[in-house]
PDB file of C-alpha atoms and ligand atoms in Angstrom:
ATOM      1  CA  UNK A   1      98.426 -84.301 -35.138  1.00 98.00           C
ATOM      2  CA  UNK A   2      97.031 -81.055 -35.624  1.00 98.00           C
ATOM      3  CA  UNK A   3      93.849 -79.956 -33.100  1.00 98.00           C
ATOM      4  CA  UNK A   4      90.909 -78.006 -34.800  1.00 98.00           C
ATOM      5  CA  UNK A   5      88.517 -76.405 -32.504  1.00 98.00           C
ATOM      6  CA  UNK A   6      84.675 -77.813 -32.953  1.00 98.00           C
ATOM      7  CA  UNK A   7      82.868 -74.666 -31.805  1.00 98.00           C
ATOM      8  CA  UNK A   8      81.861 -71.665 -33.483  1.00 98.00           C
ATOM      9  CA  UNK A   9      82.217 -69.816 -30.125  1.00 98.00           C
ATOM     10  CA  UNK A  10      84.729 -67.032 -30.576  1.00 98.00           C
ATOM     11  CA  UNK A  11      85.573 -66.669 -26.965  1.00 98.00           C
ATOM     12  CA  UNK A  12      86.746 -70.110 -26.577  1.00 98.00           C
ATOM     13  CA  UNK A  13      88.514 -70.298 -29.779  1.00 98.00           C
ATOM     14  CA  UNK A  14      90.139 -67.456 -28.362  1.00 98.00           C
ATOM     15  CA  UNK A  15      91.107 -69.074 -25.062  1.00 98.00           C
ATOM     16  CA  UNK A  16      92.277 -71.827 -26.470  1.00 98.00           C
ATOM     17  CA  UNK A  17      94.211 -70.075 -29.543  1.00 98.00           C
ATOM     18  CA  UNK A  18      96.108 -67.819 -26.594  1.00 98.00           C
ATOM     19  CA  UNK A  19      97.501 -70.784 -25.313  1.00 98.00           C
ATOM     20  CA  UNK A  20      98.820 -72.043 -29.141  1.00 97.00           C
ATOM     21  CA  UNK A  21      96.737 -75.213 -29.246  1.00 98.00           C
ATOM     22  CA  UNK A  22      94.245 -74.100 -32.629  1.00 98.00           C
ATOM     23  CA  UNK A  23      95.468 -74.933 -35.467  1.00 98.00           C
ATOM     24  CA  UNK A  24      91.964 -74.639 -37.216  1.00 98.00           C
ATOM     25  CA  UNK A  25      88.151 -74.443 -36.625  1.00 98.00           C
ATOM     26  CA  UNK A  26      85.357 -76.251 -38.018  1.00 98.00           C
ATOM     27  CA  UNK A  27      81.759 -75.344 -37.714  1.00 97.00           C
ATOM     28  CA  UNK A  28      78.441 -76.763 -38.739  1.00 95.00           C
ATOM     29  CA  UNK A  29      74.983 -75.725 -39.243  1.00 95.00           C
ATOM     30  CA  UNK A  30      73.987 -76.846 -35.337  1.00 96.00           C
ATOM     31  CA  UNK A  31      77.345 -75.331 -33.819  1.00 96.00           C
ATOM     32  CA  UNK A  32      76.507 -71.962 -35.937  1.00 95.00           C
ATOM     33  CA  UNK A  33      72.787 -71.921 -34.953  1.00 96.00           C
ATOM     34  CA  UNK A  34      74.011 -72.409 -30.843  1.00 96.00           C
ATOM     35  CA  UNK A  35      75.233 -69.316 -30.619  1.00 96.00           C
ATOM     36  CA  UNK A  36      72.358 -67.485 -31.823  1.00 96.00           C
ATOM     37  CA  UNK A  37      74.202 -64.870 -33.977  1.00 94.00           C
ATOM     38  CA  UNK A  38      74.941 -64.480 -37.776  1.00 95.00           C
ATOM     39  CA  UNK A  39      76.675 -66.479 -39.760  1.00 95.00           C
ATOM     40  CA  UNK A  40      78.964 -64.621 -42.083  1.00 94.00           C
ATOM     41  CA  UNK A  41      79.819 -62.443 -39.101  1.00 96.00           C
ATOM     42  CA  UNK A  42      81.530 -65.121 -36.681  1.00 96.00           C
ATOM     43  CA  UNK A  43      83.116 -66.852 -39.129  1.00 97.00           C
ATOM     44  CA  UNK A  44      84.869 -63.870 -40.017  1.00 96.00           C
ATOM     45  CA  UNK A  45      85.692 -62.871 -36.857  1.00 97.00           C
ATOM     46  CA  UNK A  46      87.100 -67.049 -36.182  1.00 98.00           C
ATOM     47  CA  UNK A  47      89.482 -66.378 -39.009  1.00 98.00           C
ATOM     48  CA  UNK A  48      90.926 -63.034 -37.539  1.00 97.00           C
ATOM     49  CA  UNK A  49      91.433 -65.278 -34.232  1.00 98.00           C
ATOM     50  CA  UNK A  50      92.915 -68.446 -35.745  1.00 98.00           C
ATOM     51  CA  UNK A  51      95.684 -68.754 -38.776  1.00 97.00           C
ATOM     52  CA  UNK A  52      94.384 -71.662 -40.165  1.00 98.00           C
ATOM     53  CA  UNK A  53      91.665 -73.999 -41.756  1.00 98.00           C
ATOM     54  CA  UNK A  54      88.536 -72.293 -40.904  1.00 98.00           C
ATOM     55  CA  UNK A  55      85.709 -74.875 -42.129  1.00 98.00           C
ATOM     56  CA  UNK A  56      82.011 -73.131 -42.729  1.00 98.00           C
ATOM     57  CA  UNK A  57      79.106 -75.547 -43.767  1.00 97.00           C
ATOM     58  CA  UNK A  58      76.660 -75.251 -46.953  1.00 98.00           C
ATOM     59  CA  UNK A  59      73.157 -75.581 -46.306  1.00 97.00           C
ATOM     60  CA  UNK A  60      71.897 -76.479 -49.377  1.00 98.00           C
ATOM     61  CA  UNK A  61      71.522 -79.924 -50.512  1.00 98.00           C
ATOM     62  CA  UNK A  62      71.931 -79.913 -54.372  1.00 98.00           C
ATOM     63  CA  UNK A  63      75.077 -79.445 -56.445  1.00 98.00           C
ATOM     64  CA  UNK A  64      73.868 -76.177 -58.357  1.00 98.00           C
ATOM     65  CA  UNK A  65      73.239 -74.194 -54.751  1.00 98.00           C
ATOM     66  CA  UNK A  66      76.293 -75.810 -52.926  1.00 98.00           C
ATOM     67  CA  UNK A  67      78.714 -74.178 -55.622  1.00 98.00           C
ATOM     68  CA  UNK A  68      76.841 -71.077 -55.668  1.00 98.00           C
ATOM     69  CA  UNK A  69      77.333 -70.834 -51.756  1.00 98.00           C
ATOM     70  CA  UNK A  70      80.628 -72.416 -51.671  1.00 98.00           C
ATOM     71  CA  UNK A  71      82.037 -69.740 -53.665  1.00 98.00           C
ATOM     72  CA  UNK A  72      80.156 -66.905 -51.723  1.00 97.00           C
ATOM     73  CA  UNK A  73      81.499 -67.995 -48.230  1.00 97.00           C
ATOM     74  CA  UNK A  74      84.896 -68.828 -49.908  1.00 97.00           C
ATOM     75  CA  UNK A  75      85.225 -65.133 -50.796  1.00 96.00           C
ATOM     76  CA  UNK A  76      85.206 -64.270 -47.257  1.00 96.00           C
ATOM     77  CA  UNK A  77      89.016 -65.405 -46.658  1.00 97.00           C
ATOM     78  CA  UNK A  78      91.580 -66.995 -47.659  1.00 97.00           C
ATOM     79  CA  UNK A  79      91.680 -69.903 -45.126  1.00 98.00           C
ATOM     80  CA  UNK A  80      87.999 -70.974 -45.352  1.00 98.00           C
ATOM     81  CA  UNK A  81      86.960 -74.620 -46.057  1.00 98.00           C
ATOM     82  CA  UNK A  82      83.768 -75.422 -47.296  1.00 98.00           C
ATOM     83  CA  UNK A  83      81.971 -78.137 -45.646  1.00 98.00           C
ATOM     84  CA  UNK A  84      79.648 -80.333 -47.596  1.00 98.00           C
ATOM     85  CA  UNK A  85      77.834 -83.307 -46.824  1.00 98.00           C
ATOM     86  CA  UNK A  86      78.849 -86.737 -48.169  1.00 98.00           C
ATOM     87  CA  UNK A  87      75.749 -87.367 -50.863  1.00 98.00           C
ATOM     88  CA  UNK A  88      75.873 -87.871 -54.306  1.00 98.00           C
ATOM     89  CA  UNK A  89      75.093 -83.615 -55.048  1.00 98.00           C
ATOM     90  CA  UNK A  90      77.593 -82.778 -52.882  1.00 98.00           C
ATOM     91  CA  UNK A  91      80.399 -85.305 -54.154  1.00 98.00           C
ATOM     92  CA  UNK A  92      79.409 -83.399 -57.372  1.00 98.00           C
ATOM     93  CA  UNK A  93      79.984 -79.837 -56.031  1.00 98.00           C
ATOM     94  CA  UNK A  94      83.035 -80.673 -54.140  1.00 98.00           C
ATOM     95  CA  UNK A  95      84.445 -81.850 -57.845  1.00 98.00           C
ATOM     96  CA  UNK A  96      83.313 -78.572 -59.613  1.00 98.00           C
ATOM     97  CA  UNK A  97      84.702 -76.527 -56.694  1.00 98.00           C
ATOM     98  CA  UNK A  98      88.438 -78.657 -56.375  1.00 98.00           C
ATOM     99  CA  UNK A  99      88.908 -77.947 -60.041  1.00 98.00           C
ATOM    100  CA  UNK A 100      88.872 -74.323 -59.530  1.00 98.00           C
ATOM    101  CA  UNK A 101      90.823 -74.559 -56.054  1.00 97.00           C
ATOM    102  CA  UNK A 102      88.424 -74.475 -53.385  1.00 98.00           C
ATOM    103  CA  UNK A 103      88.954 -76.551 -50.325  1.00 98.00           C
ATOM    104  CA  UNK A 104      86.219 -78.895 -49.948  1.00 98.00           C
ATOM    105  CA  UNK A 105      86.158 -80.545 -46.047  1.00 98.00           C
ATOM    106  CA  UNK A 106      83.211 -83.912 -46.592  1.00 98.00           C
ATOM    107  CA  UNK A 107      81.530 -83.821 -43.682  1.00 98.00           C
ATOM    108  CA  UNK A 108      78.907 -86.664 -42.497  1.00 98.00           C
ATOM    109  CA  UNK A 109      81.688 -89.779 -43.413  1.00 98.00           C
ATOM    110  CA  UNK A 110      80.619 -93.213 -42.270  1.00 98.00           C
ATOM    111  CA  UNK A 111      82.233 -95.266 -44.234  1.00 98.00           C
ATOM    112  CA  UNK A 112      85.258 -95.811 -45.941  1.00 98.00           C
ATOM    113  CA  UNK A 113      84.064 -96.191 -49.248  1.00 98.00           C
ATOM    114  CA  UNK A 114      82.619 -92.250 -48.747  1.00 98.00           C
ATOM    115  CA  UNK A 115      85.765 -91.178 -47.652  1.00 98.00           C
ATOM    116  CA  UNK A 116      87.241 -92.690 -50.781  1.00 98.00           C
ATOM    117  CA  UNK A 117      84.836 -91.302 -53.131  1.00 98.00           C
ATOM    118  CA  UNK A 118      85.384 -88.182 -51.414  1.00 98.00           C
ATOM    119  CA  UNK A 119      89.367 -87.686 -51.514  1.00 98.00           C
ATOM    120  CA  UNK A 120      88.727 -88.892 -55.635  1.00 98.00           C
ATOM    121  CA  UNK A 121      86.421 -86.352 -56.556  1.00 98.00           C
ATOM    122  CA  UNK A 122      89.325 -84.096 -54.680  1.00 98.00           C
ATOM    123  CA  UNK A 123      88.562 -83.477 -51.315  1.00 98.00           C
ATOM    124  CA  UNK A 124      90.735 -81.550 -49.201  1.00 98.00           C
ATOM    125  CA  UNK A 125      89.781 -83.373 -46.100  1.00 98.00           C
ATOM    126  CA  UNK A 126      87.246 -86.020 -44.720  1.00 98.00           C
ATOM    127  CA  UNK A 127      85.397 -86.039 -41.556  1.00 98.00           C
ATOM    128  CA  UNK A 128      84.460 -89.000 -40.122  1.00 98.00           C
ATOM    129  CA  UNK A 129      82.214 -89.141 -37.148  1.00 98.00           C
ATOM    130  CA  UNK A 130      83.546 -91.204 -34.880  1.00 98.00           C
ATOM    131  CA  UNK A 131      81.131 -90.522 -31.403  1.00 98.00           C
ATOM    132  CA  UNK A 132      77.777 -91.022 -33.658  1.00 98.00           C
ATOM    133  CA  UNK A 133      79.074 -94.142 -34.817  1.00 98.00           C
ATOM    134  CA  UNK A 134      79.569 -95.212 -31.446  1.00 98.00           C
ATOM    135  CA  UNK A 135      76.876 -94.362 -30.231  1.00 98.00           C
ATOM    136  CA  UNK A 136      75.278 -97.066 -32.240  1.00 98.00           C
ATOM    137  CA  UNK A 137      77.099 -99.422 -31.226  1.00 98.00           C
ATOM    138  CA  UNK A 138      79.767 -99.202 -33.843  1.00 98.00           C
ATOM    139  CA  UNK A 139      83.944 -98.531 -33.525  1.00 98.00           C
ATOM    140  CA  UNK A 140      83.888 -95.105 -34.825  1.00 98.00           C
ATOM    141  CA  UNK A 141      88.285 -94.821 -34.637  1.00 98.00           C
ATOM    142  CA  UNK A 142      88.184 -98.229 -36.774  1.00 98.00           C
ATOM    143  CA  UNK A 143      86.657 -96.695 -39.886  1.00 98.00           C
ATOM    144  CA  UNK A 144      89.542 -93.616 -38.694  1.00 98.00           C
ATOM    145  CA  UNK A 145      91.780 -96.741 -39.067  1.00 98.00           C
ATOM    146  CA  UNK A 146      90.720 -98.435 -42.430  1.00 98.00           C
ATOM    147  CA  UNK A 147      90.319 -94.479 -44.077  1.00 98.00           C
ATOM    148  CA  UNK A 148      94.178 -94.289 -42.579  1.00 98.00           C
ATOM    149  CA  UNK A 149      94.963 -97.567 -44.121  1.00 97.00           C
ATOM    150  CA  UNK A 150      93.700 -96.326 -48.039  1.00 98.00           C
ATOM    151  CA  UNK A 151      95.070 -92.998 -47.852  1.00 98.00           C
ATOM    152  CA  UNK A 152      98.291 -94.501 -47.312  1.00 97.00           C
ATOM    153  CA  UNK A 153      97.893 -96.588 -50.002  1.00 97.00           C
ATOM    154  CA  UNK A 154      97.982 -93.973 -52.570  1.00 96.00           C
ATOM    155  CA  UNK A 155      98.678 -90.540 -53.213  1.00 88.00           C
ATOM    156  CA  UNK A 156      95.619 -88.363 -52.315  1.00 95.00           C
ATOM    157  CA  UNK A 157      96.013 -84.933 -51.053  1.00 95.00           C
ATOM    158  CA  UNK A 158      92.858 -85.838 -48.554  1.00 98.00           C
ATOM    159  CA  UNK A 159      93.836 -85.334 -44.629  1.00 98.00           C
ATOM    160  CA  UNK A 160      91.615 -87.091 -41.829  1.00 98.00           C
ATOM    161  CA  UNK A 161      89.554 -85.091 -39.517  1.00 98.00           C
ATOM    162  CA  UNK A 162      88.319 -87.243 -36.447  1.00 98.00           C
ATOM    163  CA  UNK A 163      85.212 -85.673 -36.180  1.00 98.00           C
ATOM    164  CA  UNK A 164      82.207 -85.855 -33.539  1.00 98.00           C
ATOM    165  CA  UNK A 165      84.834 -86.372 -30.728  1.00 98.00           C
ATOM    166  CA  UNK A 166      83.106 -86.825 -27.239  1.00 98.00           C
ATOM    167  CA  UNK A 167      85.764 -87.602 -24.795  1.00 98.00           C
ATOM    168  CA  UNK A 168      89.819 -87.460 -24.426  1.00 98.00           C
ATOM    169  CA  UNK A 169      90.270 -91.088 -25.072  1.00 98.00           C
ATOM    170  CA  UNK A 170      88.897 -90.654 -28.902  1.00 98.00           C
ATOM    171  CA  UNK A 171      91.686 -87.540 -29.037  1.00 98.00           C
ATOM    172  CA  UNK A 172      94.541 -89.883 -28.057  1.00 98.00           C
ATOM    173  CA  UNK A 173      93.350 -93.064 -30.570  1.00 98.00           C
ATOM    174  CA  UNK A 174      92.846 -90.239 -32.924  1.00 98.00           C
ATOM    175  CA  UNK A 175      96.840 -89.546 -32.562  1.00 98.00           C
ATOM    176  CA  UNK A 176      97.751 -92.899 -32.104  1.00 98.00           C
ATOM    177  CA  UNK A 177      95.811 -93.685 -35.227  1.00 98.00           C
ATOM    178  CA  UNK A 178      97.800 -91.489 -37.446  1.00 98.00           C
ATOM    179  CA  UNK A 179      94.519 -89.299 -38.452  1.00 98.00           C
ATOM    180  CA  UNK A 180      95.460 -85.512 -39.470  1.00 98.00           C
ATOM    181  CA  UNK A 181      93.532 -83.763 -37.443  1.00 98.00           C
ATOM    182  CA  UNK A 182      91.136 -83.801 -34.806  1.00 98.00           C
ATOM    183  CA  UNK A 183      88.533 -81.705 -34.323  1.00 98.00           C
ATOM    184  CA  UNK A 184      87.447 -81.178 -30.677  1.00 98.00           C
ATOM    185  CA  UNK A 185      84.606 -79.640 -28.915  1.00 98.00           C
ATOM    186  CA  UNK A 186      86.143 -77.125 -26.231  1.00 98.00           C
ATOM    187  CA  UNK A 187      84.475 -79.346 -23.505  1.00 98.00           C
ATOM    188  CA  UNK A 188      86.607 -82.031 -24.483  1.00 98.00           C
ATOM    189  CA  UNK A 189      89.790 -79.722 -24.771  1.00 98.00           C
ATOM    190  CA  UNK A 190      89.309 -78.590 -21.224  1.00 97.00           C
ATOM    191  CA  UNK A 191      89.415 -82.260 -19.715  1.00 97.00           C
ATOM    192  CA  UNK A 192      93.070 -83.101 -22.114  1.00 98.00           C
ATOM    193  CA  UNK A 193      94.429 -80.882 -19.540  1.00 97.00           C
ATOM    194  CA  UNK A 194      92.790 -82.946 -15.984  1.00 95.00           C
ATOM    195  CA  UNK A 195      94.422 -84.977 -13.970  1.00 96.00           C
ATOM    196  CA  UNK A 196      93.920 -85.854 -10.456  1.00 97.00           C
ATOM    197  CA  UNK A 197      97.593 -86.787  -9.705  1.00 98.00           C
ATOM    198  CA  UNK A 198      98.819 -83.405 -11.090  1.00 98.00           C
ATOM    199  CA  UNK A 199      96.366 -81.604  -8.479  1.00 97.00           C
ATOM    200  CA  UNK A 200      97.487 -83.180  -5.755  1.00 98.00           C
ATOM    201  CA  UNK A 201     101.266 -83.155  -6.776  1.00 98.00           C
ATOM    202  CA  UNK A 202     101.004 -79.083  -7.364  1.00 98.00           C
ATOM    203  CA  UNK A 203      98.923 -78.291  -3.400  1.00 98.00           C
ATOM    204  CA  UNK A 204     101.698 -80.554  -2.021  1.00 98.00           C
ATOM    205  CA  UNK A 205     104.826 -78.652  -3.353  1.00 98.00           C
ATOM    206  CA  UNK A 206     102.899 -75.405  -2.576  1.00 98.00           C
ATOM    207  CA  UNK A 207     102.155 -76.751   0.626  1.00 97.00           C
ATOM    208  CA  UNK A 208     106.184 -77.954   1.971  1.00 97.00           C
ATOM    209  CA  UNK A 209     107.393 -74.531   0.014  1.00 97.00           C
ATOM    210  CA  UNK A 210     104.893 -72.789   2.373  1.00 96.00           C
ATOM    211  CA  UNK A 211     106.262 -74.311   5.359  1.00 97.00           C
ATOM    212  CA  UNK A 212     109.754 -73.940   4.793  1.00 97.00           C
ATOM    213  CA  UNK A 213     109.675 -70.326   3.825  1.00 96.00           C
ATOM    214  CA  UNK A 214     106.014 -69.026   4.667  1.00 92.00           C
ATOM    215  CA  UNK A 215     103.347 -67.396   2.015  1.00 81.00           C
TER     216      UNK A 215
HETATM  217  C1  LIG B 301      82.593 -81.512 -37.172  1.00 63.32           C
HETATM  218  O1  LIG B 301      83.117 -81.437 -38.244  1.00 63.32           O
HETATM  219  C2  LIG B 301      81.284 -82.171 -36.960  1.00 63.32           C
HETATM  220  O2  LIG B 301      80.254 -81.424 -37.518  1.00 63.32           O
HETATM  221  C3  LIG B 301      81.061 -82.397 -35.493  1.00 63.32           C
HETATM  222  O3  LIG B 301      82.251 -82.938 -34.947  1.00 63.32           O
HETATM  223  C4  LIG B 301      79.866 -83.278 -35.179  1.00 63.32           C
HETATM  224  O4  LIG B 301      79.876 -83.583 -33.816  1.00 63.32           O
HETATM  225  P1  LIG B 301      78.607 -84.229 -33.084  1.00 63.32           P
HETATM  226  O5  LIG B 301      78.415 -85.599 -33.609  1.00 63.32           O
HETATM  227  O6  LIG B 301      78.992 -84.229 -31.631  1.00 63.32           O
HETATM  228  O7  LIG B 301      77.434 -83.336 -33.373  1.00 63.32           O
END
């Protein structure tokens, strides 16, 4: 499964690209606005850091502007995916903007029959929300299961992105799941790493090294 970071925060992108673990970035309007600085610029600068997907959000909401941005922020570079939200307009950009090779990432996926209208009208990858589902009280990984389960079926060229990940456990089902990609918030990425035994294991061989043969 390949990790995407969910930040548009170049510094931890860049910590976590150092250590090899980025194999792409997505952004959205919120994760843009957060840092407080403009747009074009950091996404630039995230696709100097990271050799890969690079997804950057449209803000408009009908077909006519999406295209028009889509193809302004996919002039930027090469690796850019355009993000645009699952509604009828934006099932109609994404098809305009597949035909003339643009890589469309649906963002806002709820349901499986969006993700399959989505990887039809030739998305390059769906992002379902998995945390916002469960936070009302439905199993966001089992629509990651049943989107899993259609792709399979057939031959799309649509990859899953478990999106709106809030803890390490949704990164794991994501893997054990068979989705793509997941996209994960740096907060999240930092606890992958945690674990108590580990801590104690690592002050204990310092500790009987230190004894044995001093500092
Ligand atoms: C990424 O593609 C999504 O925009 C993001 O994961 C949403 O996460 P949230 O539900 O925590 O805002």
């Amino acid at each position: 499964m390949k990790f995407f970071l969910d930040t548009a925060n170049v510094d931890k992108i860049k910590y976590y690209a150092d250590m090899g673990l980025v194999d792409g970035v997505t952004t959205n309007p919120s994760l843009v606005a957060k840092e407080g600085r403009n747009f074009e610029e950091v996404i630039k600068e995230i696709t100097s850091i990271v050799n890969g997907p690079v997804s950057a959000e449209v803000t408009a909401t009908d077909s006519e502007n999406m295209v028009k941005q889509a193809r302004q922020l996919s002039k930027m570079h090469k690796n850019i995916v355009i993000k645009i939200p699952m509604i009828k307009e934006g099932i109609k950009a994404a098809h305009t903007l597949a035909k003339e090779g643009i890589k469309i990432n649906m963002t806002l996926i709820f349901s499986p029959s969006q993700a399959l209208l989505a990887a039809k009208a030739g998305a390059r990858y769906v992002s379902p929300f998995v945390g916002r589902l469960d936070d009302i009280s439905h199993i966001g990984m089992e629509l990651v299961e049943t989107i899993r389960g259609i792709f399979d079926n057939y031959d799309f060229n649509c990859e899953i992105i478990v999106a709106s990940i809030r803890n390490p456990l949704h990164v794991v089902d994501a893997a054990v799941t068979g989705a793509d990609i997941a996209t994960i918030p740096p907060d999240v990425m930092d606890k992958l790493f945690n674990h108590p035994l580990t801590d104690i294991g690592l002050a204990k061989f310092m500790k009987d090294w230190e004894s044995a043969f001093g500092k």
